[in-house]
Short mmCIF file of C-alpha atoms and ligand atoms in Angstrom, two decimals:
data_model
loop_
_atom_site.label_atom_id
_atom_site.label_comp_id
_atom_site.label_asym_id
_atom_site.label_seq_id
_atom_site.Cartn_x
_atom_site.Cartn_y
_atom_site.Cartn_z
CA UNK A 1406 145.29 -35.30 102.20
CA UNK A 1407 145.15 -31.93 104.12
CA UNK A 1408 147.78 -29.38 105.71
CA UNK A 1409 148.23 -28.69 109.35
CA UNK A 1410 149.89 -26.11 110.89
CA UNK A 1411 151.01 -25.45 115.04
CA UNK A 1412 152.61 -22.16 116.09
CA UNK A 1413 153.91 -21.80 119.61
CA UNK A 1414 155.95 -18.47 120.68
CA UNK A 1415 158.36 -19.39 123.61
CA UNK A 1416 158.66 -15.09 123.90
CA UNK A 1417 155.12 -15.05 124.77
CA UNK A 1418 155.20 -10.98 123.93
CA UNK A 1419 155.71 -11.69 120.57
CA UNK A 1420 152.70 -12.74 119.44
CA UNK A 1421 152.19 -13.51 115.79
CA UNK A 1422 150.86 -16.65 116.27
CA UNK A 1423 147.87 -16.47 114.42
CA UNK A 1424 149.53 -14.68 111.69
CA UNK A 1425 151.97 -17.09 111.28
CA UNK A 1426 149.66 -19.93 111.18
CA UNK A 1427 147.95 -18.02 108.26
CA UNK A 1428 151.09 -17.48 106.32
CA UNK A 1429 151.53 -21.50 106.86
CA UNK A 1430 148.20 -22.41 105.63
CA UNK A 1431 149.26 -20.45 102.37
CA UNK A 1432 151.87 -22.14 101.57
CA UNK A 1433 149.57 -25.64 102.37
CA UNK A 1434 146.89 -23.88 99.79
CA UNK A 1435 147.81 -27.22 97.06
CA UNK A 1436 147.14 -29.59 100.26
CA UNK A 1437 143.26 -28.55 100.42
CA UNK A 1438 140.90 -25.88 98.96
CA UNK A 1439 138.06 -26.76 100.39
CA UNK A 1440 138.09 -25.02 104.10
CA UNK A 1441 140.14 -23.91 105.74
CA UNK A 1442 140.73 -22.03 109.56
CA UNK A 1443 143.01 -21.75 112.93
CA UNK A 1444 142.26 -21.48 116.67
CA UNK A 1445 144.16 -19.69 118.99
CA UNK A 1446 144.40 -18.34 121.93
CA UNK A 1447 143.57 -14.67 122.30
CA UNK A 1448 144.98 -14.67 126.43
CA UNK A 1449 141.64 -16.08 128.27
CA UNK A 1450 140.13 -18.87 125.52
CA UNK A 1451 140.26 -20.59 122.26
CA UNK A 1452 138.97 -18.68 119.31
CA UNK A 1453 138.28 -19.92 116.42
CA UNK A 1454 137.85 -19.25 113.14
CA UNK A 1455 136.98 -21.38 109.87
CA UNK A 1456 135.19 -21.02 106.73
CA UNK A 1457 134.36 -23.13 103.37
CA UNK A 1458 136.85 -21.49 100.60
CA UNK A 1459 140.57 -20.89 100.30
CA UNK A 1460 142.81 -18.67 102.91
CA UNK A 1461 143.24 -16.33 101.03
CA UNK A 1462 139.50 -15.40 100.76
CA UNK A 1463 138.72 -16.35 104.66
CA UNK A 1464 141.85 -14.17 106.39
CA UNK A 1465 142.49 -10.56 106.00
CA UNK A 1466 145.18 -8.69 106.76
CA UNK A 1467 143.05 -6.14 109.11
CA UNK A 1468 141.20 -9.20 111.20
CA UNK A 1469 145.32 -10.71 111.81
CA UNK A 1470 145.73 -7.91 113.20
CA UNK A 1471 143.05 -8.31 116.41
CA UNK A 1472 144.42 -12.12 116.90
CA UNK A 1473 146.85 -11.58 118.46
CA UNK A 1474 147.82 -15.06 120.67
CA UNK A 1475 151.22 -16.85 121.05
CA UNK A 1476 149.77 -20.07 120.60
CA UNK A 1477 147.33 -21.17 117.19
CA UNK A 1478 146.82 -24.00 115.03
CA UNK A 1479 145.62 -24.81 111.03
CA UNK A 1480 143.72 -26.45 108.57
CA UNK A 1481 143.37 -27.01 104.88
CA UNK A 1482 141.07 -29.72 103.94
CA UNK A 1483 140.69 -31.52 100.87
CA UNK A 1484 137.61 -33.67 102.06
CA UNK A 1485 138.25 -37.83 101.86
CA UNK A 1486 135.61 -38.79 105.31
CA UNK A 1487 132.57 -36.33 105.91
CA UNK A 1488 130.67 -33.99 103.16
CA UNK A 1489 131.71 -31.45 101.53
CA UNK A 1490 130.40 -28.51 104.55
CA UNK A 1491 131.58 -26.42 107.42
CA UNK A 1492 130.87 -28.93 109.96
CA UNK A 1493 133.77 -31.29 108.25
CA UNK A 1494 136.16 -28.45 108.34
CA UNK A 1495 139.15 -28.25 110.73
CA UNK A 1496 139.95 -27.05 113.32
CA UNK A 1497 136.95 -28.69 115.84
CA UNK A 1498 136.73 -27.16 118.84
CA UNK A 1499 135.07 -28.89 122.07
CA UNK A 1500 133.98 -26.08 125.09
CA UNK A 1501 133.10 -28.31 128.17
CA UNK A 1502 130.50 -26.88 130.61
CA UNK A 1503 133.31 -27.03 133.15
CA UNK A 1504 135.03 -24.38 130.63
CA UNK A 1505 137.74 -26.77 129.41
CA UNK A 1506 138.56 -26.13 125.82
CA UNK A 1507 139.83 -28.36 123.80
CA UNK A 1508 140.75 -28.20 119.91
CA UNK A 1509 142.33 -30.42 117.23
CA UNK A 1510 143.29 -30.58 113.49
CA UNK A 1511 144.45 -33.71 111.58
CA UNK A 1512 146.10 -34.79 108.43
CA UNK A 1513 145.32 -38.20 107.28
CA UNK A 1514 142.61 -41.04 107.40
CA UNK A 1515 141.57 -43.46 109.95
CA UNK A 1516 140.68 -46.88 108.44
CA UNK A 1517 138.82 -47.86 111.90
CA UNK A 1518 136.69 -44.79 111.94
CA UNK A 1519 133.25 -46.49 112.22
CA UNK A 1520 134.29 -48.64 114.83
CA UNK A 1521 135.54 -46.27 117.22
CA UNK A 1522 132.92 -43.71 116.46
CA UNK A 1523 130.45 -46.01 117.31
CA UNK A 1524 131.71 -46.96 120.36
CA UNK A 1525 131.95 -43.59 121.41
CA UNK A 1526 128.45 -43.20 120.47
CA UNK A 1527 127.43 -45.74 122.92
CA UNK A 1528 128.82 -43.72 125.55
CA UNK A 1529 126.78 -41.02 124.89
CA UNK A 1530 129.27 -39.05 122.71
CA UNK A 1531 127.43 -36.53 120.49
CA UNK A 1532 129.56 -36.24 117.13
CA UNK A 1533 128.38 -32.79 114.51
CA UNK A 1534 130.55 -34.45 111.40
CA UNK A 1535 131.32 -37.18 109.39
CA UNK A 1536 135.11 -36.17 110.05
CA UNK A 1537 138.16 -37.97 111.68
CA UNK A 1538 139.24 -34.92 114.05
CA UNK A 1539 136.64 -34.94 115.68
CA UNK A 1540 136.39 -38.72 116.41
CA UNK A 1541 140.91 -37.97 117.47
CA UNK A 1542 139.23 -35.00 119.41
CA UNK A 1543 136.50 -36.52 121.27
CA UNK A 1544 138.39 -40.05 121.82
CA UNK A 1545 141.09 -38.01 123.62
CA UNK A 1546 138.40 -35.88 125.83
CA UNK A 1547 136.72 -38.50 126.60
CA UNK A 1548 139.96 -40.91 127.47
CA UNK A 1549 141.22 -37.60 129.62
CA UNK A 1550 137.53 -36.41 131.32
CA UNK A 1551 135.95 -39.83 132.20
CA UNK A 1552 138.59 -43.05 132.02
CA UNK A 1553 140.90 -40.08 134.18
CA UNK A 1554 143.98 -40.56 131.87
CA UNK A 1555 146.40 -37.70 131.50
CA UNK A 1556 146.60 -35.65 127.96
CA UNK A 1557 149.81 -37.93 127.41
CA UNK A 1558 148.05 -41.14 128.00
CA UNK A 1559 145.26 -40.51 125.87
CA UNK A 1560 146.93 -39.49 123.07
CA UNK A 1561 149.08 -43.18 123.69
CA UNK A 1562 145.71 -44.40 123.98
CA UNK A 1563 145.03 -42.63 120.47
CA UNK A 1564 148.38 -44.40 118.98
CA UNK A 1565 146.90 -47.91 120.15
CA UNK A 1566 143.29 -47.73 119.25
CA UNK A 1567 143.19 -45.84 115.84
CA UNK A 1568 144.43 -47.57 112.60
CA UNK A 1569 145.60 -45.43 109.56
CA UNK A 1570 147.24 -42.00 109.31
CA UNK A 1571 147.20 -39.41 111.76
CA UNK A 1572 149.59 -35.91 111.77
CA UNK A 1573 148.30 -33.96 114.45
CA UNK A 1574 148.11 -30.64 116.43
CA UNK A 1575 146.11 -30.08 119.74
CA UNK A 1576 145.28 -27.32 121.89
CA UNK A 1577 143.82 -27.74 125.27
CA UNK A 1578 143.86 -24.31 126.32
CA UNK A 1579 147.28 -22.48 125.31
CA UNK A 1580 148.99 -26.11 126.03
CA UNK A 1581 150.15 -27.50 122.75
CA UNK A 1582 150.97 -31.07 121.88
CA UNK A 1583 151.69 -32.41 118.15
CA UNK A 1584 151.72 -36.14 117.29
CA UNK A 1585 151.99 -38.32 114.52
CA UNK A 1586 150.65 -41.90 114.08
CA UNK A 1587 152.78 -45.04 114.74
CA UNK A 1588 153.23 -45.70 110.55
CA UNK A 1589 154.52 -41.88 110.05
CA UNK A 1590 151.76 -41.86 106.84
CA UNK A 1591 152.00 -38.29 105.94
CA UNK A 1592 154.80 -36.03 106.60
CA UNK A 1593 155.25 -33.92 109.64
CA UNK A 1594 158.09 -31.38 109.93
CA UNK A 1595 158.89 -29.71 113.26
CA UNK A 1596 161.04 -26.13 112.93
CA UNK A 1597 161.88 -23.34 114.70
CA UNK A 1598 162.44 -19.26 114.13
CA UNK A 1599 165.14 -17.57 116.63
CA UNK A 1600 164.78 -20.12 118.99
CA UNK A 1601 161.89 -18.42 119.78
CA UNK A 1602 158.93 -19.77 117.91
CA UNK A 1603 158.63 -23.17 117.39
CA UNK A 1604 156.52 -24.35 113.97
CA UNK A 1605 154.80 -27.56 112.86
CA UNK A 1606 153.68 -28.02 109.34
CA UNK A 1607 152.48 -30.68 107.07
CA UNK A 1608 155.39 -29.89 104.78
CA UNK A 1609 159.17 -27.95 105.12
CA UNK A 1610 157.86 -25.27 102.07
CA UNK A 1611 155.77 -23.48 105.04
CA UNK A 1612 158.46 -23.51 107.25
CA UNK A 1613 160.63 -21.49 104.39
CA UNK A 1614 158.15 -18.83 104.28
CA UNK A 1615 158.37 -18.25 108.06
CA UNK A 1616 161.90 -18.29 108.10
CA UNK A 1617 162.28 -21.22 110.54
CA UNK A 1618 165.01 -23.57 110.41
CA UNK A 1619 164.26 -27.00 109.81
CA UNK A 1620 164.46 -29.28 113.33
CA UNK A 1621 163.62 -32.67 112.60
CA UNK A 1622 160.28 -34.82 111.23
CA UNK A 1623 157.47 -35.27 114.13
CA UNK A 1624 159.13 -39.05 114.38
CA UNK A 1625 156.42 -41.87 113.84
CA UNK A 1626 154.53 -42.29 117.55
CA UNK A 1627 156.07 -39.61 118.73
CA UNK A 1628 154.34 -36.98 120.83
CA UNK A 1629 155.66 -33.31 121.72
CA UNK A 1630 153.96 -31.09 124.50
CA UNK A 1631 154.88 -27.44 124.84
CA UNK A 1632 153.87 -25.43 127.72
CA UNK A 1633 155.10 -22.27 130.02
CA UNK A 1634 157.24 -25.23 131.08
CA UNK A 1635 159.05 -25.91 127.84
CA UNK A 1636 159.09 -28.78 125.36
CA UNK A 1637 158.95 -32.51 126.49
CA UNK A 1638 158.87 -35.04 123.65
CA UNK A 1639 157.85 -38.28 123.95
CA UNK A 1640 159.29 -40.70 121.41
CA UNK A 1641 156.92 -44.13 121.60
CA UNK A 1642 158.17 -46.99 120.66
CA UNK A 1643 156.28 -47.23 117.61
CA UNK A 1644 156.40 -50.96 116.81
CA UNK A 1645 154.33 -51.39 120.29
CA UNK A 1646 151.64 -49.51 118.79
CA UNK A 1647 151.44 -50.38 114.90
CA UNK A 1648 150.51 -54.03 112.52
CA UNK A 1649 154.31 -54.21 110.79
CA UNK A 1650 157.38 -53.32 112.45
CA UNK A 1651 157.76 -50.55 109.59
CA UNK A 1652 157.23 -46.89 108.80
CA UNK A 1653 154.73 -46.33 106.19
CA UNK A 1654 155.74 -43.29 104.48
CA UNK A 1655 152.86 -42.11 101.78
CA UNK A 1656 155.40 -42.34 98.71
CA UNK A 1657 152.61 -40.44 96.31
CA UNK A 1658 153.33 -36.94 98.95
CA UNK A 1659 156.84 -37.33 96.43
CA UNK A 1660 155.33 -38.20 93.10
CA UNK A 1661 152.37 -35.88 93.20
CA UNK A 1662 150.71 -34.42 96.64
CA UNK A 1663 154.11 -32.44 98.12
CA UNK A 1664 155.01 -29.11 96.37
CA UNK A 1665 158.50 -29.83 94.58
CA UNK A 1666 160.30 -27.16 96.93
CA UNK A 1667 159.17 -29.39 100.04
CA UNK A 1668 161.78 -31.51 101.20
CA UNK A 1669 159.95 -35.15 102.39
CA UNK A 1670 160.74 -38.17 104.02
CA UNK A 1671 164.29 -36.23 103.14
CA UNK A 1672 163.63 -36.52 99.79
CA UNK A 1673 163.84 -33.44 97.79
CA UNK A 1674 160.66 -33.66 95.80
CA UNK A 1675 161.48 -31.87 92.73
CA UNK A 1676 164.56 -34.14 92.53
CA UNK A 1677 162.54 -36.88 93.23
CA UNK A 1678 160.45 -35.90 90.08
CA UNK A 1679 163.16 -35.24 87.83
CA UNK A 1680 164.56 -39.30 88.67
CA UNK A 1681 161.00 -40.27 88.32
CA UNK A 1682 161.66 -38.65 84.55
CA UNK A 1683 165.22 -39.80 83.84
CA UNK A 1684 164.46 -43.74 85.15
CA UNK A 1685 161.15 -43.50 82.97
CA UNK A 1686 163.42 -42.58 80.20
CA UNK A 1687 166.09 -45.16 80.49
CA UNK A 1688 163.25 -47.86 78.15
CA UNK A 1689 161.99 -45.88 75.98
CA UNK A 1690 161.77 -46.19 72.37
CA UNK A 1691 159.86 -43.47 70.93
CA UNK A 1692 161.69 -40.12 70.33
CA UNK A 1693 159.73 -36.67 70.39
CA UNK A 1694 159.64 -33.58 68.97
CA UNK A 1695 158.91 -32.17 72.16
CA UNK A 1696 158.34 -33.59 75.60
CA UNK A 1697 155.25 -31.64 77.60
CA UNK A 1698 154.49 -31.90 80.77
CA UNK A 1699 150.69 -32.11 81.99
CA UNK A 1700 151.25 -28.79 84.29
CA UNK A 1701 151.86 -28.15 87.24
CA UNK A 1702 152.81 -31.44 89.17
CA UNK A 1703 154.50 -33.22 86.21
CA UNK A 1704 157.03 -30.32 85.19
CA UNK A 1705 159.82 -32.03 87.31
CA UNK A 1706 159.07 -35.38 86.26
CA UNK A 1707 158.78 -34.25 82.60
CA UNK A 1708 162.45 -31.84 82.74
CA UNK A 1709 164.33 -35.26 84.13
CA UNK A 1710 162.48 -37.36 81.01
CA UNK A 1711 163.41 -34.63 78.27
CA UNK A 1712 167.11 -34.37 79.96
CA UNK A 1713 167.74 -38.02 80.11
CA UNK A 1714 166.30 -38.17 76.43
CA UNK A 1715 168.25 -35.52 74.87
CA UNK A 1716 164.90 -34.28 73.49
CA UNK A 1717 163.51 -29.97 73.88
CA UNK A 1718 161.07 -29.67 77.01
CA UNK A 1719 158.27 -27.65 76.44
CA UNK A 1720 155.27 -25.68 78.21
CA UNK A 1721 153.16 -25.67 75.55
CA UNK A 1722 150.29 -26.53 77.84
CA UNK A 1723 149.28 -23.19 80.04
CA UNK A 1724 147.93 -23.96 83.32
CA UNK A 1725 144.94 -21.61 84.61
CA UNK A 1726 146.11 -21.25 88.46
CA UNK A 1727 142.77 -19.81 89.19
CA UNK A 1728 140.91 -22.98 88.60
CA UNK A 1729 141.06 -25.78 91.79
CA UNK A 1730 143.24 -28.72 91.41
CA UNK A 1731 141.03 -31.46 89.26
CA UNK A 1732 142.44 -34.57 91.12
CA UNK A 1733 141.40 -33.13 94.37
CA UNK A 1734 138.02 -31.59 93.33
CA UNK A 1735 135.70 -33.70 95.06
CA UNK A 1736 133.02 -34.42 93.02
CA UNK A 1737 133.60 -35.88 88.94
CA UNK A 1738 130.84 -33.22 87.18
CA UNK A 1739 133.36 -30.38 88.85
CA UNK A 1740 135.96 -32.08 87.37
CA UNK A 1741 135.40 -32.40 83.63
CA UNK A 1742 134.28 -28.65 83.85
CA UNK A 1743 137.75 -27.77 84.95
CA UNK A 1744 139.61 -29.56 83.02
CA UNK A 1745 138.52 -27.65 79.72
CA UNK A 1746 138.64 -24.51 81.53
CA UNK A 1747 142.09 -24.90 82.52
CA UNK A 1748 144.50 -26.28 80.17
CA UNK A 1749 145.11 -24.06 77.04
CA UNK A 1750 147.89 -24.92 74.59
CA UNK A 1751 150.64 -22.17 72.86
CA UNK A 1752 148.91 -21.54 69.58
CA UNK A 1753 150.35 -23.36 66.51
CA UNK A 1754 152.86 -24.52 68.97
CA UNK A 1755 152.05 -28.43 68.49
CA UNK A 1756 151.14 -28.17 64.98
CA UNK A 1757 152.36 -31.34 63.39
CA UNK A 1758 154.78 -32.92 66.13
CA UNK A 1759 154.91 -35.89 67.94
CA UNK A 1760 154.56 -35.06 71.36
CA UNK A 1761 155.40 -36.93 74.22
CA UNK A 1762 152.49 -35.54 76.88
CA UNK A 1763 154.24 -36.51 80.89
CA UNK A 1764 151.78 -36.87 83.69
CA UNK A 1765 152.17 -38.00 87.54
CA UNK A 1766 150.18 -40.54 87.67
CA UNK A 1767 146.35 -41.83 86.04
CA UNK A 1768 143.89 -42.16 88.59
CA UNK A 1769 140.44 -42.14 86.91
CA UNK A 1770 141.67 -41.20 83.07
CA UNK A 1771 139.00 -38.55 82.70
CA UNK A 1772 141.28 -35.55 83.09
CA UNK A 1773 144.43 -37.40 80.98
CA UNK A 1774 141.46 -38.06 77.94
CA UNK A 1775 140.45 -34.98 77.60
CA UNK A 1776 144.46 -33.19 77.44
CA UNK A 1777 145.50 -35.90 75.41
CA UNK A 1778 142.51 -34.24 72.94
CA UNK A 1779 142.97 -30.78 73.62
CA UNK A 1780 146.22 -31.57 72.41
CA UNK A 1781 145.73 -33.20 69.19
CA UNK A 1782 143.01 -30.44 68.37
CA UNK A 1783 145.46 -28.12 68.24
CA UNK A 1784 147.97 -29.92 65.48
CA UNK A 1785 150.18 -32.58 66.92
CA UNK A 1786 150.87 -35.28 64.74
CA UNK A 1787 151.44 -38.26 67.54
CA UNK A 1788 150.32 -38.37 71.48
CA UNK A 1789 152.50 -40.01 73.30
CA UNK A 1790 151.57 -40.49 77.11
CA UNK A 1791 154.22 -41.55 79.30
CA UNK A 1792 153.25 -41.49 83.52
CA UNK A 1793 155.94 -40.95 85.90
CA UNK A 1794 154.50 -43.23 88.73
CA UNK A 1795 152.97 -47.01 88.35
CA UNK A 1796 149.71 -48.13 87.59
CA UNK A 1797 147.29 -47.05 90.50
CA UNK A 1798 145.32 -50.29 90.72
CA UNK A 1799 144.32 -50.25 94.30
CA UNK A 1800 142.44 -47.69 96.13
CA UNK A 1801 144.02 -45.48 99.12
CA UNK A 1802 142.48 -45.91 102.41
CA UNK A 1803 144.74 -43.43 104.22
CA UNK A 1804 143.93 -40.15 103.40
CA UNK A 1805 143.18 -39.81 99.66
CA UNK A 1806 139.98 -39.70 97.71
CA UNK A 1807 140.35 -43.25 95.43
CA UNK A 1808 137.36 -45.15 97.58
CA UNK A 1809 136.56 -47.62 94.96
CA UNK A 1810 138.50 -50.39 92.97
CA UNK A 1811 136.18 -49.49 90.07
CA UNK A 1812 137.00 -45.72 89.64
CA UNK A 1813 140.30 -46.76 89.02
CA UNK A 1814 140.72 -47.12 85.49
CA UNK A 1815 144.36 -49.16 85.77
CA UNK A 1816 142.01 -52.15 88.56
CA UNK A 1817 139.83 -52.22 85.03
CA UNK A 1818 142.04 -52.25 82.19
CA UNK A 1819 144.45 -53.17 80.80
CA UNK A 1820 147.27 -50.60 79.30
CA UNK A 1821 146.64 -51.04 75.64
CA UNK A 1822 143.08 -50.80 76.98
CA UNK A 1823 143.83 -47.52 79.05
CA UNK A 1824 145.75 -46.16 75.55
CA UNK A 1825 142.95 -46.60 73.34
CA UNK A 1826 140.53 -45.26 76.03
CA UNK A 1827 142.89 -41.67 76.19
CA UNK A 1828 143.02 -41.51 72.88
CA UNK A 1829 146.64 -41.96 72.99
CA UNK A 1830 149.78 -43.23 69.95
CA UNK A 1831 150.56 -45.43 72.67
CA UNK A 1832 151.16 -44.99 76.66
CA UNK A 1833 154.33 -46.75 78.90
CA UNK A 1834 154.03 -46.27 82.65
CA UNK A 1835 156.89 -46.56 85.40
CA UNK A 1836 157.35 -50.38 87.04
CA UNK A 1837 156.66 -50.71 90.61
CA UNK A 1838 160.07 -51.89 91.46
CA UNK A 1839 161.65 -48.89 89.26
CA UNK A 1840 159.59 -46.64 91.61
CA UNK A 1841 161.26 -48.79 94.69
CA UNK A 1842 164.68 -48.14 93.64
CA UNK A 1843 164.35 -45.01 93.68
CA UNK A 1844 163.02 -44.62 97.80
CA UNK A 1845 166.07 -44.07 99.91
CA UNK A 1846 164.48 -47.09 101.95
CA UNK A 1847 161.48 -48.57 100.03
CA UNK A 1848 160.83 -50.96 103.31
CA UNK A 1849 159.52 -48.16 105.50
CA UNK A 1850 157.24 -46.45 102.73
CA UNK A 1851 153.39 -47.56 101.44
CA UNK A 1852 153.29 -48.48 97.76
CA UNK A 1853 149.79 -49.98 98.78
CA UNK A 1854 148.31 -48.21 95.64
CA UNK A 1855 150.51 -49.68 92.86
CA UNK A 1856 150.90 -53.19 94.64
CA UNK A 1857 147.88 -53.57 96.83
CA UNK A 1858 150.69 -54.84 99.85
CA UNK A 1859 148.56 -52.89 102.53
CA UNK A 1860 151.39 -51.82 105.23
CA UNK A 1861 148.73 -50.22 108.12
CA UNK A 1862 145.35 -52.48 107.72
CA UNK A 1863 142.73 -52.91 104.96
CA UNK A 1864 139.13 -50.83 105.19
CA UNK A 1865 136.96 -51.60 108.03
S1 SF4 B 2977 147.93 -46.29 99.26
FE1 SF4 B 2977 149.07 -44.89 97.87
S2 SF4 B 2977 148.25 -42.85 98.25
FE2 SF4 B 2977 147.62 -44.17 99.97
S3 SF4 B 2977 149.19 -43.92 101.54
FE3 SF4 B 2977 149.81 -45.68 100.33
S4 SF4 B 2977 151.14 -44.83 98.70
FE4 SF4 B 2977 150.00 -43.13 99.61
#
């Protein structure tokens, strides 16, 4: 998971470009913390600009102010392929020796990636990462420069040769072109400000910020080029180009990945959360004092649970925003450190009641262990754990950071197993097909984690 973001200003004297690419990559902060940067184009080449930390730290408002361009595109990364280092961040640039430049950012994972690199590699392609843009990058310069194929084609030639998930923005010069793989993976929203500044993101919540008004989702194999000329889009015929003659839709951008004012796969997320709640609370059996959630991505989930039970929902857990996301920290040490640092319950709040603690979803247990004792240090009398989503059983090959069957505590145990391993009074999760139900279309989305029914291809 990552964000991408594509400005391109119609009114070419307007040019806030870069600054509005910026803004976007704000609002993406939750979708990567590890790097982040843009490219655009100050009026003769590419610039770019990218750094290790969060946007916040890497942009100022004074050096906005010289980048001035019409035309820019953004990353966020949260690193799955490639170390953790500036050579892995996004945007990559390539500056031919003719002077052709050329740059790219992606969203997503490709599950072919050694493959093609290789290949590539045997043509004498020099790579500087471990990182899937770059591969999308120097695929499509190299399909372009030496098989002779227009932008277009390569990029069709990208749709047919790469497996897995792909939302992405290219420059080649101040041209712009956005595309999205055949399985529409992870979300792509197109929008537009005044009818003058057209705006890609990885979700609609940067959009808001800008102002824009929504347009329509990049569709699945679609491709859109904007130049002095206007905008041409090229809608694929997706099942030409993809394994299963089905979208793919990530359905864990709705459970945990999306922020809940995003609207995705034209789901409204935090509604999505709150009937992830209320279905979870349709069996149950055990009746709280209080219902917490595990802040900030179960809050929705956790509201629709303590609704649908009648029961008070309560913060009493206090979130430290300064401290990174743990699922998405990359590496476990940096993750039990957080953890402690940054959950803190309401003194003598939990003293003596039976809590019912809500969480998204169990990945490795680590972080869901040590709450479920934070919590019981400070008074409760019973820990209930109840997860909004299914058991997470199968590792994610498209873009998040599961690689291994055996890091996944639900592929190991069993939940009485998972229970006593948290600690917990006891622990219910939601059933795969109560997760279904509750997709407008569950046929065009990827449930490959909770049922192992891989809808794009297996790992290489
Ligand atoms: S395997 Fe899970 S996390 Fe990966 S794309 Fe499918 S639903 Fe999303």
């Amino acid at each position: 998971m990552c964000g991408i973001i594509g400005i391109y200003q119609k009114n070419l004297k307007l040019k806030t470009a870069s600054k509005l690419a910026v803004l976007g990559l704000f609002a993406e902060q939750h979708r990567g913390q590890e790097s982040c940067g843009i490219v655009y184009y100050d009026g003769t080449q590419l610039q770019l600009i990218k750094k290790m930390g969060l946007v916040k730290e890497v942009f100022h408002e004074d050096k906005l102010r010289d980048m001035r361009s019409h035309v820019a595109i953004g990353h966020v990364r949260y690193p799955t392929k490639g170390s953790s280092d500036i050579q892995n961040a996004q945007p990559h640039v390539l500056n031919n020796l003719s002077g052709a430049q050329y740059a790219l950012a992606s969203n997503g994972d490709l599950v072919n990636y050694k493959e093609l690199r290789s290949d590539l590699k045997k043509k004498n392609v020099l790579f500087e990462s471990g990182n899937d843009g770059e591969l999308i990058l120097k695929y499509i310069v190299y399909k372009h420069e030496k098989d002779g194929l227009s932008i277009i084609d390569s990029i069709k030639s990208v749709m047919k040769s790469f497996k897995g998930s792909f939302s992405t923005v290219l420059l080649v010069k101040d041209e712009f072109y956005a595309f999205r793989d055949p399985h529409g993976n992870r979300p792509f929203i197109f929008g537009e400000i005044d009818d003058e500044t057209y705006v890609f993101a990885s979700e609609s919540c940067c959009i808001d910020i800008m102002k824009a008004s929504f347009v329509k989702e990049v569709a699945p194999a679609e491709i859109l080029h904007i130049s002095n000329d206007g905008l041409t889009s090229y809608k694929l015929n997706p099942n030409e180009y993809r394994t299963q003659d089905k979208t793919a839709h990530c359905v864990f951008e709705l459970i945990y990945f999306s922020r809940p004012d995003s609207v995705v796969y034209e789901h409204s997320v935090y509604s999505f959360r709150e009937s992830l709640g209320k279905q979870l609370a349709k069996e149950e059996t055990i009746i709280p004092d209080i219902v917490v959630p595990v802040p900030d991505s179960s809050n929705f989930i956790a509201l629709g649970y303590a609704r649908e039970m009648n029961v008070e929902f309560s913060l009493a857990l206090i979130r430290n925003h300064y401290v990174g996301r743990t699922f998405i920290a990359p590496e476990q040490t940096i993750r039990d450190e957080n953890v402690v640092q940054k959950f803190n319950p309401l003194p003598g709040y939990l003293e003596g009641k039976v809590v019912t603690l809500i969480d998204d979803s169990i990945v490795r247990g680590t972080t869901l262990q040590k709450i479920v004792k934070i919590v019981r240090s400070h008074g409760a009398k019973e820990v209930h754990v109840r997860i909004g989503s299914p058991m997470v059983k199968y590792p994610c090959f498209y873009g998040i950071d599961t690689p291994t069957y055996e890091e996944l505590i639900a592929n190991q145990k069993k939940v009485e197993d998972i229970a006593k391993y948290l600690k917990a009074d006891s622990l219910r999760y939601l059933e795969v097909e109560e997760l279904k139900n509750l997709v407008k279309d569950k046929k065009n989305f990827c449930f490959a984690c909770f049922d192992g029914n891989y809808p794009i291809c297996l790992k290489e």
